[in-house]
Amino acid sequence: MFDIALLPGDGIGVDVVAETVKVLRALPGVSFAFTEYPAGAAEFLRSGDPLPEPTMLGIQKHQAILLGAMGMPSVRWPSGKEMTPQIDIREKLDLYCGLRPIKLQHPSDGPLKNPGAIDFVIVRESTEGLFWKRGHQYTTDLPEALDTMRISRAGSERLFRSSFDLARKRRKKVTLVDKANVLPSMAYFRGIFDEIAQEYPDVETERVYVDAMSLFLVQRPQTFDVVVTENMFGDIISDLAAGLIGGMGMAPSGDIGPKYAVFQPSHGSAPDIAGKGIANPVATILSAAMMLDWLGDSASARRIEAAVAKVFADPANRTRDMGGSLNTQSMGDLVAAAVA
Ligand code: ATP
């Protein structure tokens, strides 16, 4: 039995987690205990804290954490910034390795004419980079505001080793995305990449500037296998990459650390469609497959992926974000039936 902490959070997070629990419960030969914890903008409105201490302590007692989405544009700190407890969790639990698999289920789901096989993983550094000083506050009476890009040797080494280890289980290619031609921190990042690459002579490497990467992701996404980058660049190219496979509703993620891991869709709480029952739950369902892999049950993980592929083989089975007419629940029902 797997013991899982659930953080449904805000907006569509609640709906997509419910469908994912349905799929996990339908898996044969494996059982789950789920414990739900409050966090997010709604929790802030209730208790004054978007990430209460009992939640932070509680989630660490389980084998893995499954998160929906957090934050609402209407609920902000006095500084004007949105609440982002999901980022606080990443930093507190040292979840440095943000894995974002990008896989096209069906050629007609993406915007490209001849997409071929799009199947790569973005590895986003998730504890430093340009998010490093995000806790700082500036008022507009100050003459300027500064953000800091922190690239540490230890943080980069472990990120690159994770990326090369992952590539060895895949097609053995790692693409570094940086801005080493302009930013000194990025030249340092690249220098450490070059060092770690020498430990993996069997893995092909490629180095691409982030602006060129925006172009290549559209022109030749099939050529990428593992794509590693710093926090902010990873944030941006993840959304672009999700656009290649049908949108945010298809992009799962896992934030992995030395001890803990949180699995969640790459999307946010989607306030524009919250409460309508039309969110696509597939990103969260595929995140649960990543969770099972991390827990060592790769058979169940492959079973969920095969169930999603089976459902998507019929182009009629799509939620509205992908031009179909299924709602959140009916997509959850289809995947649950396919997995059983
Ligand atoms: P965050 O910054 O918290 O990641 P965001 O501002 O990038 O959030 P999202 O909440 O991810 O925004 O939503 C971006 C767009 O994608 C919105 O139009 C939203 O409706 C759509 N979207 C996101 N997730 C889904 C989903 N699961 N199903 C359908 N549409 C989605």
Short mmCIF file of N, CA and C and ligand atoms in Angstrom, two decimals, residues 12 16 70 86 239 248-249 266-273 278-281 321, ligand 1:
data_model
loop_
_atom_site.label_atom_id
_atom_site.label_comp_id
_atom_site.label_asym_id
_atom_site.label_seq_id
_atom_site.Cartn_x
_atom_site.Cartn_y
_atom_site.Cartn_z
N ILE A 12 -8.97 24.71 -10.32
CA ILE A 12 -9.14 23.40 -10.95
C ILE A 12 -8.31 22.31 -10.27
N VAL A 16 -9.00 18.20 -10.68
CA VAL A 16 -8.07 17.28 -11.35
C VAL A 16 -7.47 16.26 -10.37
N MET A 70 -2.13 25.78 -6.94
CA MET A 70 -2.32 26.74 -5.85
C MET A 70 -2.23 28.17 -6.33
N GLN A 86 3.14 26.45 -3.41
CA GLN A 86 3.77 25.32 -4.10
C GLN A 86 5.26 25.58 -4.31
N ASP A 239 6.10 26.08 -20.54
CA ASP A 239 4.78 26.45 -21.08
C ASP A 239 4.79 26.40 -22.60
N MET A 248 -1.58 23.12 -21.45
CA MET A 248 -1.17 22.88 -20.07
C MET A 248 -1.85 21.64 -19.47
N GLY A 249 -3.00 21.31 -19.98
CA GLY A 249 -3.73 20.15 -19.45
C GLY A 249 -3.08 18.82 -19.76
N SER A 266 1.81 20.73 -14.58
CA SER A 266 2.62 21.94 -14.79
C SER A 266 1.75 23.20 -14.75
N HIS A 267 0.44 23.03 -14.87
CA HIS A 267 -0.43 24.21 -14.92
C HIS A 267 -0.76 24.76 -13.53
N GLY A 268 -1.37 25.95 -13.55
CA GLY A 268 -1.81 26.58 -12.31
C GLY A 268 -3.28 26.30 -12.05
N SER A 269 -3.89 27.17 -11.24
CA SER A 269 -5.27 26.92 -10.79
C SER A 269 -6.31 27.33 -11.85
N ALA A 270 -5.86 27.91 -12.97
CA ALA A 270 -6.73 28.26 -14.11
C ALA A 270 -8.04 28.92 -13.69
N PRO A 271 -7.95 30.10 -13.07
CA PRO A 271 -9.18 30.74 -12.57
C PRO A 271 -10.24 30.97 -13.65
N ASP A 272 -9.77 31.10 -14.93
CA ASP A 272 -10.76 31.35 -16.00
C ASP A 272 -11.72 30.19 -16.21
N ILE A 273 -11.31 28.96 -15.82
CA ILE A 273 -12.22 27.83 -16.02
C ILE A 273 -12.56 27.12 -14.70
N ILE A 278 -14.64 21.64 -16.36
CA ILE A 278 -14.17 21.34 -17.73
C ILE A 278 -12.65 21.20 -17.83
N ALA A 279 -11.94 21.30 -16.71
CA ALA A 279 -10.47 21.19 -16.77
C ALA A 279 -10.06 19.80 -17.25
N ASN A 280 -8.95 19.77 -17.94
CA ASN A 280 -8.38 18.50 -18.41
C ASN A 280 -7.56 17.88 -17.26
N PRO A 281 -7.95 16.69 -16.79
CA PRO A 281 -7.23 16.09 -15.65
C PRO A 281 -5.99 15.28 -16.04
N ASP A 321 -10.39 22.08 -23.79
CA ASP A 321 -9.14 22.79 -24.07
C ASP A 321 -8.46 22.23 -25.32
P1 ATP B 1 0.64 29.55 -12.79
O1 ATP B 1 1.42 30.80 -12.96
O2 ATP B 1 0.04 29.37 -11.43
O3 ATP B 1 1.32 28.30 -13.31
P2 ATP B 1 -0.71 30.40 -15.14
O4 ATP B 1 -1.02 31.84 -14.97
O5 ATP B 1 0.47 29.99 -15.99
O6 ATP B 1 -0.64 29.69 -13.72
P3 ATP B 1 -2.61 28.40 -15.72
O7 ATP B 1 -3.48 28.32 -14.53
O8 ATP B 1 -1.62 27.32 -15.88
O9 ATP B 1 -1.98 29.82 -15.77
O10 ATP B 1 -3.50 28.50 -17.02
C1 ATP B 1 -3.02 28.98 -18.28
C2 ATP B 1 -4.07 28.73 -19.32
O11 ATP B 1 -4.19 27.33 -19.56
C3 ATP B 1 -5.47 29.20 -18.89
O12 ATP B 1 -6.18 29.71 -20.00
C4 ATP B 1 -6.11 27.92 -18.39
O13 ATP B 1 -7.51 27.94 -18.52
C5 ATP B 1 -5.49 26.86 -19.27
N1 ATP B 1 -5.37 25.60 -18.52
C6 ATP B 1 -4.47 25.35 -17.56
N2 ATP B 1 -4.64 24.12 -17.07
C7 ATP B 1 -5.66 23.56 -17.74
C8 ATP B 1 -6.32 22.31 -17.69
N3 ATP B 1 -5.94 21.35 -16.84
N4 ATP B 1 -7.36 22.09 -18.52
C9 ATP B 1 -7.73 23.03 -19.39
N5 ATP B 1 -7.16 24.23 -19.50
C10 ATP B 1 -6.13 24.51 -18.69
#
